[in-house]
Coordinates of C-alpha atoms in Angstrom, one line a residue:
V1 CA -16.8 5.7 3.3
V2 CA -16.5 3.7 6.4
L3 CA -15.4 0.2 5.0
L4 CA -12.7 2.1 2.7
K5 CA -11.4 3.3 6.2
A6 CA -11.0 0.8 8.1
L7 CA -9.6 -1.1 4.9
G8 CA -7.2 1.4 4.7
G9 CA -6.2 1.0 8.4
L10 CA -5.8 -2.8 7.6
I11 CA -3.7 -1.9 4.9
V12 CA -1.3 0.3 6.8
A13 CA -1.0 -1.9 9.5
A14 CA 0.0 -4.5 7.4
V15 CA 2.9 -2.7 6.0
I16 CA 4.1 -1.1 9.2
K17 CA 4.4 -4.7 9.7
Y18 CA 6.1 -6.4 6.9
A19 CA 8.3 -3.0 5.6
D20 CA 9.5 -0.1 7.9
N21 CA 8.4 3.5 8.2
I22 CA 9.8 4.8 5.4
L23 CA 7.5 3.0 2.9
K24 CA 4.6 3.7 5.1
T25 CA 5.4 7.2 4.1
Y26 CA 5.8 6.7 0.1
A27 CA 2.7 4.5 0.3
T28 CA 1.3 7.8 1.5
A29 CA 3.0 10.2 -0.9
V30 CA 1.9 7.6 -3.8
A31 CA -1.2 8.1 -2.8
I32 CA -1.6 11.5 -2.8
V33 CA -0.4 11.8 -5.9
L34 CA -2.7 9.6 -7.8
T35 CA -5.6 10.6 -6.0
C36 CA -4.5 13.6 -8.1
L37 CA -4.3 12.4 -11.3
L38 CA -7.3 11.0 -11.1
S39 CA -9.1 14.0 -9.9
I40 CA -7.2 15.1 -14.0
P41 CA -10.4 13.5 -15.6
L42 CA -12.6 12.7 -12.8
Y43 CA -13.4 16.6 -12.0
G44 CA -11.0 18.6 -14.1
T45 CA -9.4 20.1 -11.9
I46 CA -5.8 21.3 -12.5
P47 CA -2.9 21.4 -10.3
S48 CA -0.3 24.3 -9.4
L49 CA 3.1 23.9 -10.4
A50 CA 4.3 24.0 -6.3
F51 CA 2.1 20.3 -6.3
M52 CA 3.5 19.2 -9.8
Q53 CA 7.3 20.2 -8.7
G54 CA 6.3 18.3 -5.1
M55 CA 5.1 15.4 -7.4
A56 CA 8.6 14.9 -9.1
L57 CA 10.5 14.9 -5.6
V58 CA 8.0 12.1 -4.8
V59 CA 8.8 10.3 -8.2
A60 CA 12.2 10.7 -7.8
S61 CA 12.6 10.4 -4.6
I62 CA 11.1 6.5 -4.9
L63 CA 13.2 5.4 -7.7
L64 CA 16.6 6.4 -6.1
Y65 CA 15.5 4.7 -2.7
N66 CA 14.5 1.8 -4.8
T67 CA 17.8 2.0 -6.5
K68 CA 20.1 -0.7 -5.7
P69 CA 24.2 0.4 -5.5
K70 CA 26.8 -1.0 -7.9
Q71 CA 28.7 -4.4 -6.0
A72 CA 32.1 -2.7 -6.3
D73 CA 30.6 0.3 -4.7
V74 CA 29.5 -2.3 -1.9
A75 CA 32.7 -4.1 -2.0
K76 CA 34.8 -0.7 -1.9
G77 CA 32.3 0.3 1.4
T78 CA 31.4 3.8 -0.7
A79 CA 27.6 2.4 -0.8

């Protein structure tokens, strides 16, 4: 457990050094979603409807964050 926590801390430090705080927040959210998805077959737990809705919002926000604007929008200055 201690080794995993130490490794997690080093990964967070690397993310903050080479990326920004938004990506760190997304990485944390994705880790929570993956942990929930892994707990379904491992422990037989069923997430609540509110958690599933939150998970959908996390996935949608990551997709929107990584979508690049069209070049025409960038040239017009509307992006």
